[in-house]
Each structure stands twice: as C-alpha cells, then as structure tokens.
Amino acid sequence: MANADREGETRAREWTGAGGGDRDAPPRQRRPVRRWRPAACALTGVLAAGALGPGIAGCTRAAPDRSGTAAVEARPIASAAASAGAAPAASAAPAATPPGAAAGWRFESSLGVQIEVPADWAVNDYGCNMSDRPTVVRAQVYQLGCLTPEKPTKQVAQIGADAPEEVKKGPEFTRRDVSLGGVSAERTEGRGADGRHFGWLRIPSRQILISVRTHDPEIARRILDSAQLVSVDHNGCPDRRPPKAAHPGARAAMAPGDPASISICYYGPRGDVLRTSARLSGRDAAALAAALNASRPGPNPDVDPKQCLHPPAPPPADAVLLVEDAAGKGAIHVAFSGCTGRGLDNGAQRAHVNLPIIQRIMIPLGTGFTFNGDLSP
C-alpha cells in the first residue's frame, strides 16, 4: 500500500492495512482522504510485537475526512502471532479446541477453519507491497486487489472464500474427496509450472477455500493435513459471534485489573462468523484492561446522520473480548466501525471506545480496520 505523505484519495470507503478492509462498512459520502504517519505508530508497533512475537512495526493512519471516516494500517514486516468471504453455513460436526500446535508450528484460524503453519511465517504479508516472506493470509479483503505480483519465491497459506476457478487442473495435479469431521471436502495437490508445490482444500458447503503454495511438498501436505473445522478456536473464540451479555452477574468494572488473558475475537461489522483471533497475556493483557477501565463512561455519541447513513438498527460489535482472571471469565463487546451503537459493553455497564483501545485490539490481529467519527480518548 502506498505510504506517500499527504496523499489525497477520493473514495466512498477508504481502507488500508495488512488485513485489507471491509466491504460491509456503512455507506458514507465521498470525500478526499489525506494520509500521514503519526508518532503514535511507534507505540502500537511495540505493543503488537509484544503480543505476537517480533514483527509488526509501523502503521499508517488516515486523517478523518469531513464525514469522520478514517482507516488504519497494521503493517507486518516479520513473523507475527480472514480472507473475509461468504459466511459458512451453520456448524456441523465441528471439532473441539485442539491440543497445542507442534513445536515450530502455530495455529491460525478464520471462518470456522483452523490450520497449522510454520511458527516463523508472517501474517497477511500479501497483496500491497508484499515481500518474499512466507505468510499466512486471513481476514483480508482490499489489499488483495493491489497489483503487486506474487513471485515464484513466495510461500503462502490462505484461508478465504471458496473460489473453485482458482484450483488448478491437469495431469500434474491429483484430486480426491476427503472429509473434515464428517463435512465433505475436495483436496487437490501437485507441482506447478513455477516449481512450487500447490494444494487446495475446498469445503463447498461452507464456501471456504484453503490454498497453499510452498517450496517443500512436505510443508504443503502438513498444512492441508492440519485443517479442521472448529466450534472454538485455539484462542478460545467461538466460530459464531456470541450474544451480547445482559445479566446482573457482569463485572462492576469494565475489565479486571489483572487479567490472566484476553482473547480477541474479531467478527467484523456484518455477519456472525469469526474472521480471526489473537490472545493477549501478561503486560499486553494488563495494558488493554487498563485502557478499557480508563475509558469515559457511557456509549459513544452517534455520528451526525448528515455525514454517515444511519442503519435501521446499530450493527453488532466488531470484536468480542473474552477476559479471564482468578474470578472467572467475562465478555466485553466492542463496536467501533459503524455510525451508531459504538462503545464498550460488558453486560453491566457501557463506556466509550477510542482509537488507542481499537489499536490495542486490532493490531495484534494483523488486519486493517476502519472507524467513524471522532474517537479520540
């Protein structure tokens, strides 16, 4: 993605980021957008590296235009810790949360599917200005539309929407029917003309395609072998957006002051399927909890309807934070991308959401995001 300072663009929706954008964002007026690199990016880069291992460094924030719309880019440049496509059908025979990944490998999940990838692969280093680093790709949309070509040296494992036309055919490729927990799938493998080993796992009933391109056929095979449908992923996130809590037992504070962990479950502004997830612990979890508890009480005001079209009802929360401490578990729903209904909600109280909180939630995911209106602290 281009990073020219003060670059003006005219779009109905502006999206940058390692994870692309969201086609479901609410409609807005067309306004020019100016982009610059703020000093705050250094802080968010350090936070993401702490959460996910060395690697996310830098971001690009779009200045709010007259409609109050802005976008932020999370730029992965080294190893870290969905393509967002059509939502899968209702879960059928999903697996429970699997045991930990093998040494040197890690789990990645999106759209109710979970795979293992080499632990040193990057996240969403694909599309705009991609490097030659191996990468997993998930929860990505607009960045895929850039003209940066994929080189034969690139290794990729992608979870995205079904695209049967992308599956290669020919005598060098073998196709067979397989089953994922009782759900029918189609697996195709072979060596491409560029020398890489290709693999695809189509799950037609879920409208999902896992595609792999590697130098080593064993790595491609292992990634495809690891695929499974899960109702709860490795970070504890349900494959479907949980209902908003509303019960007397919810915590008096927005979050516990000393959480053991916070799972970030990102569902996006439309649809209920999990797009991707991350888990914070230690100082990163405590820092997010402190930011949540320091937020101003009450929901954010709605964006001026003259600048942002209000939907008939507020959209669902973009993310759900599953917080765990010695007292138990709780959920905090976070809404920020819409024009209405924005804020934090733990079932007992509501508070403002702001840009620093959104950065602490979204940058560990390695995916871009957008927001409306003035969300300064």
Short mmCIF file of C-alpha atoms in Angstrom, two decimals, residues 78-367:
data_model
loop_
_atom_site.label_atom_id
_atom_site.label_comp_id
_atom_site.label_asym_id
_atom_site.label_seq_id
_atom_site.Cartn_x
_atom_site.Cartn_y
_atom_site.Cartn_z
CA ALA A 78 8.33 -10.01 10.24
CA SER A 79 6.78 -13.02 11.89
CA ALA A 80 3.67 -12.34 13.96
CA ALA A 81 1.38 -14.30 16.14
CA ALA A 82 -9.75 -13.53 7.49
CA SER A 83 -9.86 -13.58 3.81
CA ALA A 84 -13.22 -12.33 4.80
CA GLY A 85 -15.53 -14.12 2.42
CA ALA A 86 -19.02 -15.51 2.48
CA ALA A 87 -20.07 -16.77 5.89
CA PRO A 88 -20.04 -20.53 6.26
CA ALA A 89 -23.25 -22.43 6.79
CA ALA A 90 -24.23 -23.37 10.32
CA SER A 91 -21.61 -25.52 12.01
CA ALA A 92 -21.88 -29.26 11.51
CA ALA A 93 -19.70 -31.70 13.41
CA PRO A 94 -17.00 -29.16 14.33
CA ALA A 95 -14.04 -30.24 16.40
CA ALA A 96 -13.48 -29.07 19.94
CA THR A 97 -10.47 -26.87 20.66
CA PRO A 98 -7.47 -28.99 19.57
CA PRO A 99 -4.30 -29.56 21.60
CA GLY A 100 -1.39 -27.19 21.18
CA ALA A 101 0.45 -26.89 17.88
CA ALA A 102 3.60 -28.95 17.29
CA ALA A 103 6.99 -27.44 18.07
CA GLY A 104 7.99 -24.91 15.42
CA TRP A 105 4.40 -24.53 14.23
CA ARG A 106 1.44 -22.40 15.28
CA PHE A 107 -2.33 -22.33 14.79
CA GLU A 108 -4.19 -19.82 12.63
CA SER A 109 -7.97 -19.70 12.29
CA SER A 110 -10.59 -17.93 10.21
CA LEU A 111 -14.18 -18.58 9.10
CA GLY A 112 -14.52 -21.60 11.41
CA VAL A 113 -11.44 -23.33 9.96
CA GLN A 114 -8.14 -23.86 11.76
CA ILE A 115 -4.77 -24.80 10.28
CA GLU A 116 -1.16 -25.11 11.45
CA VAL A 117 1.58 -23.08 9.75
CA PRO A 118 5.32 -22.75 10.43
CA ALA A 119 5.80 -20.55 13.50
CA ASP A 120 8.09 -18.08 11.73
CA TRP A 121 5.66 -17.27 8.90
CA ALA A 122 4.33 -13.72 8.77
CA VAL A 123 0.66 -12.68 8.90
CA ASN A 124 -1.01 -11.03 5.89
CA ASP A 125 2.24 -10.10 4.12
CA TYR A 126 0.35 -10.31 0.86
CA GLY A 127 -1.10 -8.00 -1.78
CA CYS A 128 0.01 -4.39 -1.50
CA ASN A 129 3.82 -4.19 -1.42
CA MET A 130 4.19 -7.80 -0.32
CA SER A 131 7.68 -9.08 0.41
CA ASP A 132 9.11 -12.53 -0.31
CA ARG A 133 8.46 -13.69 3.27
CA PRO A 134 6.32 -16.80 3.76
CA THR A 135 2.93 -15.78 5.12
CA VAL A 136 -0.46 -16.92 6.26
CA VAL A 137 -3.32 -14.84 4.81
CA ARG A 138 -6.68 -14.47 6.57
CA ALA A 139 -9.26 -11.73 7.24
CA GLN A 140 -8.00 -9.75 4.24
CA VAL A 141 -10.05 -8.01 1.53
CA TYR A 142 -8.99 -4.83 -0.29
CA GLN A 143 -5.24 -5.31 -0.07
CA LEU A 144 -5.65 -8.38 -2.26
CA GLY A 145 -6.72 -6.07 -5.09
CA CYS A 146 -3.29 -4.42 -5.42
CA LEU A 147 -1.18 -5.08 -8.50
CA THR A 148 1.88 -6.36 -6.61
CA PRO A 149 2.59 -9.68 -8.35
CA GLU A 150 3.16 -12.90 -6.43
CA LYS A 151 6.66 -14.17 -7.17
CA PRO A 152 7.51 -17.87 -7.51
CA THR A 153 9.63 -17.44 -4.37
CA LYS A 154 6.57 -16.60 -2.25
CA GLN A 155 5.14 -19.23 0.11
CA VAL A 156 1.51 -18.77 1.14
CA ALA A 157 -1.20 -20.46 3.17
CA GLN A 158 -4.56 -18.73 2.77
CA ILE A 159 -7.99 -19.22 4.32
CA GLY A 160 -10.63 -17.46 2.27
CA ALA A 161 -13.90 -17.62 0.38
CA ASP A 162 -14.48 -20.52 -1.97
CA ALA A 163 -13.11 -19.92 -5.47
CA PRO A 164 -13.23 -23.18 -7.44
CA GLU A 165 -11.80 -21.47 -10.52
CA GLU A 166 -8.50 -21.00 -8.66
CA VAL A 167 -7.96 -24.75 -8.26
CA LYS A 168 -5.59 -25.88 -11.00
CA LYS A 169 -6.38 -28.85 -13.19
CA GLY A 170 -4.17 -31.10 -15.30
CA PRO A 171 -2.26 -34.36 -15.21
CA GLU A 172 0.26 -32.95 -12.72
CA PHE A 173 -2.48 -32.38 -10.13
CA THR A 174 -4.37 -35.04 -8.20
CA ARG A 175 -7.83 -34.52 -6.74
CA ARG A 176 -9.59 -36.62 -4.12
CA ASP A 177 -12.64 -36.40 -1.91
CA VAL A 178 -11.93 -36.06 1.82
CA SER A 179 -13.90 -35.40 4.99
CA LEU A 180 -13.39 -32.83 7.75
CA GLY A 181 -15.27 -34.11 10.78
CA GLY A 182 -17.98 -35.54 8.56
CA VAL A 183 -18.15 -32.49 6.28
CA SER A 184 -17.33 -33.23 2.63
CA ALA A 185 -14.32 -31.51 1.09
CA GLU A 186 -12.18 -31.70 -2.06
CA ARG A 187 -8.38 -31.82 -1.90
CA THR A 188 -6.13 -31.10 -4.87
CA GLU A 189 -2.32 -31.22 -4.87
CA GLY A 190 0.54 -31.04 -7.36
CA ARG A 191 3.59 -29.20 -8.58
CA GLY A 192 3.06 -26.01 -10.55
CA ALA A 193 4.95 -24.75 -13.57
CA ASP A 194 6.90 -22.31 -11.34
CA GLY A 195 8.31 -25.18 -9.29
CA ARG A 196 6.25 -24.60 -6.16
CA HIS A 197 4.03 -27.25 -4.61
CA PHE A 198 0.36 -26.27 -4.72
CA GLY A 199 -2.52 -27.51 -2.62
CA TRP A 200 -6.20 -26.63 -2.24
CA LEU A 201 -8.82 -27.78 0.20
CA ARG A 202 -12.34 -26.79 -0.84
CA ILE A 203 -15.25 -27.03 1.59
CA PRO A 204 -18.19 -26.27 -0.73
CA SER A 205 -20.90 -26.45 1.94
CA ARG A 206 -19.07 -23.75 3.93
CA GLN A 207 -18.00 -21.73 0.88
CA ILE A 208 -14.38 -21.88 2.08
CA LEU A 209 -11.11 -22.49 0.24
CA ILE A 210 -7.74 -23.17 1.86
CA SER A 211 -4.92 -22.67 -0.65
CA VAL A 212 -1.23 -23.43 -0.13
CA ARG A 213 1.90 -22.72 -2.20
CA THR A 214 5.26 -23.83 -0.79
CA HIS A 215 8.79 -24.81 -1.85
CA ASP A 216 8.69 -28.02 0.21
CA PRO A 217 5.91 -30.51 -0.60
CA GLU A 218 6.03 -31.77 2.99
CA ILE A 219 5.12 -28.32 4.34
CA ALA A 220 2.18 -28.06 1.92
CA ARG A 221 0.99 -31.53 2.89
CA ARG A 222 1.28 -30.83 6.60
CA ILE A 223 -0.69 -27.57 6.38
CA LEU A 224 -3.51 -29.28 4.48
CA ASP A 225 -3.44 -32.28 6.84
CA SER A 226 -3.86 -29.96 9.83
CA ALA A 227 -7.08 -28.34 8.57
CA GLN A 228 -10.15 -28.87 10.70
CA LEU A 229 -13.49 -27.25 11.41
CA VAL A 230 -13.68 -25.90 14.96
CA SER A 231 -16.52 -24.51 17.02
CA VAL A 232 -13.98 -22.84 19.35
CA ASP A 233 -10.54 -21.95 18.04
CA HIS A 234 -7.11 -22.15 19.68
CA ASN A 235 -7.57 -18.72 21.30
CA GLY A 236 -10.92 -19.70 22.82
CA CYS A 237 -13.00 -17.73 20.31
CA PRO A 238 -16.36 -19.20 19.18
CA ASP A 239 -16.77 -19.61 15.43
CA ARG A 240 -20.02 -17.65 15.74
CA ARG A 241 -20.44 -14.23 17.35
CA PRO A 242 -21.68 -14.78 20.94
CA PRO A 243 -24.81 -12.88 22.01
CA LYS A 244 -24.32 -9.67 23.93
CA ALA A 245 -24.29 -10.21 27.70
CA ALA A 246 -27.02 -8.64 29.82
CA HIS A 247 -27.07 -10.13 33.30
CA PRO A 248 -26.69 -8.94 36.93
CA GLY A 249 -23.54 -11.04 37.41
CA ALA A 250 -21.47 -8.99 34.96
CA ARG A 251 -18.41 -7.29 36.41
CA ALA A 252 -18.76 -3.90 38.08
CA ALA A 253 -15.57 -2.70 36.34
CA MET A 254 -15.31 -2.89 32.57
CA ALA A 255 -12.41 -5.37 32.90
CA PRO A 256 -10.48 -6.98 35.75
CA GLY A 257 -7.33 -5.10 36.65
CA ASP A 258 -5.06 -8.14 36.48
CA PRO A 259 -6.36 -10.46 33.76
CA ALA A 260 -4.65 -13.78 33.12
CA SER A 261 -5.50 -13.46 29.44
CA ILE A 262 -7.71 -11.61 26.97
CA SER A 263 -8.82 -13.40 23.80
CA ILE A 264 -9.60 -11.01 20.94
CA CYS A 265 -12.35 -12.45 18.75
CA TYR A 266 -12.88 -10.39 15.59
CA TYR A 267 -16.18 -10.84 13.73
CA GLY A 268 -16.38 -7.58 11.78
CA PRO A 269 -19.38 -5.30 11.36
CA ARG A 270 -21.51 -7.75 9.34
CA GLY A 271 -22.11 -11.45 9.60
CA ASP A 272 -21.53 -13.62 12.63
CA VAL A 273 -18.61 -15.82 11.61
CA LEU A 274 -15.21 -15.45 13.27
CA ARG A 275 -12.76 -13.73 10.93
CA THR A 276 -9.65 -14.09 13.06
CA SER A 277 -8.42 -14.04 16.65
CA ALA A 278 -5.48 -13.40 18.98
CA ARG A 279 -4.76 -13.89 22.67
CA LEU A 280 -3.01 -11.39 24.96
CA SER A 281 -1.41 -12.21 28.28
CA GLY A 282 0.98 -10.60 30.75
CA ARG A 283 1.70 -6.91 30.26
CA ASP A 284 -0.23 -6.68 26.99
CA ALA A 285 -3.42 -8.02 28.59
CA ALA A 286 -2.96 -5.73 31.60
CA ALA A 287 -2.39 -2.71 29.35
CA LEU A 288 -5.57 -3.39 27.38
CA ALA A 289 -7.56 -3.91 30.60
CA ALA A 290 -6.24 -0.60 31.98
CA ALA A 291 -7.23 1.22 28.79
CA LEU A 292 -10.73 -0.29 28.93
CA ASN A 293 -11.18 0.73 32.57
CA ALA A 294 -9.91 4.27 31.93
CA SER A 295 -12.43 4.94 29.18
CA ARG A 296 -15.15 7.52 29.69
CA PRO A 297 -18.46 6.07 30.93
CA GLY A 298 -21.41 5.71 28.61
CA PRO A 299 -21.64 4.85 24.90
CA ASN A 300 -20.09 6.99 22.17
CA PRO A 301 -22.42 9.52 20.57
CA ASP A 302 -23.73 8.61 17.14
CA VAL A 303 -22.11 10.13 14.07
CA ASP A 304 -24.02 13.02 12.51
CA PRO A 305 -26.58 11.42 10.15
CA LYS A 306 -25.73 14.10 7.57
CA GLN A 307 -22.24 12.62 7.35
CA CYS A 308 -22.92 8.91 7.82
CA LEU A 309 -26.03 6.98 6.85
CA HIS A 310 -27.65 5.54 9.97
CA PRO A 311 -28.87 1.95 9.61
CA PRO A 312 -32.30 0.89 10.93
CA ALA A 313 -30.55 -0.73 13.91
CA PRO A 314 -26.99 -0.43 15.26
CA PRO A 315 -24.61 -3.04 13.82
CA PRO A 316 -23.31 -5.80 16.08
CA ALA A 317 -20.00 -5.49 17.90
CA ASP A 318 -16.91 -5.69 15.70
CA ALA A 319 -14.99 -7.67 18.31
CA VAL A 320 -15.68 -9.60 21.49
CA LEU A 321 -13.02 -9.70 24.21
CA LEU A 322 -13.05 -12.83 26.35
CA VAL A 323 -11.39 -11.83 29.60
CA GLU A 324 -10.22 -14.35 32.20
CA ASP A 325 -8.86 -13.80 35.71
CA ALA A 326 -8.91 -15.62 39.05
CA ALA A 327 -12.61 -14.77 39.48
CA GLY A 328 -13.67 -16.38 36.22
CA LYS A 329 -14.46 -15.32 32.67
CA GLY A 330 -16.34 -12.39 31.18
CA ALA A 331 -17.05 -10.88 27.76
CA ILE A 332 -16.72 -7.30 26.55
CA HIS A 333 -18.37 -6.36 23.26
CA VAL A 334 -16.57 -3.64 21.28
CA ALA A 335 -18.30 -1.71 18.46
CA PHE A 336 -16.43 0.97 16.51
CA SER A 337 -16.87 0.71 12.72
CA GLY A 338 -20.49 1.81 12.42
CA CYS A 339 -22.20 5.17 12.66
CA THR A 340 -24.33 4.20 15.67
CA GLY A 341 -24.18 1.94 18.69
CA ARG A 342 -20.46 2.41 19.25
CA GLY A 343 -18.72 1.71 22.54
CA LEU A 344 -17.77 -0.95 25.08
CA ASP A 345 -20.37 -3.18 26.75
CA ASN A 346 -19.70 -5.88 29.36
CA GLY A 347 -23.36 -6.55 30.15
CA ALA A 348 -23.39 -4.39 33.27
CA GLN A 349 -22.01 -1.08 32.06
CA ARG A 350 -21.06 0.73 28.88
CA ALA A 351 -18.14 3.02 28.09
CA HIS A 352 -16.59 4.93 25.21
CA VAL A 353 -14.37 3.22 22.66
CA ASN A 354 -11.42 5.26 21.36
CA LEU A 355 -8.61 4.90 18.85
CA PRO A 356 -5.94 3.75 21.35
CA ILE A 357 -8.26 0.96 22.51
CA ILE A 358 -9.04 -0.05 18.92
CA GLN A 359 -5.32 -0.18 18.13
CA ARG A 360 -4.64 -2.42 21.14
CA ILE A 361 -7.39 -4.75 19.93
CA MET A 362 -6.81 -4.78 16.18
CA ILE A 363 -3.06 -4.57 15.65
CA PRO A 364 -2.36 -7.94 17.33
CA LEU A 365 -4.69 -9.47 14.74
CA GLY A 366 -2.55 -8.22 11.85
CA THR A 367 -5.58 -6.90 9.99
#
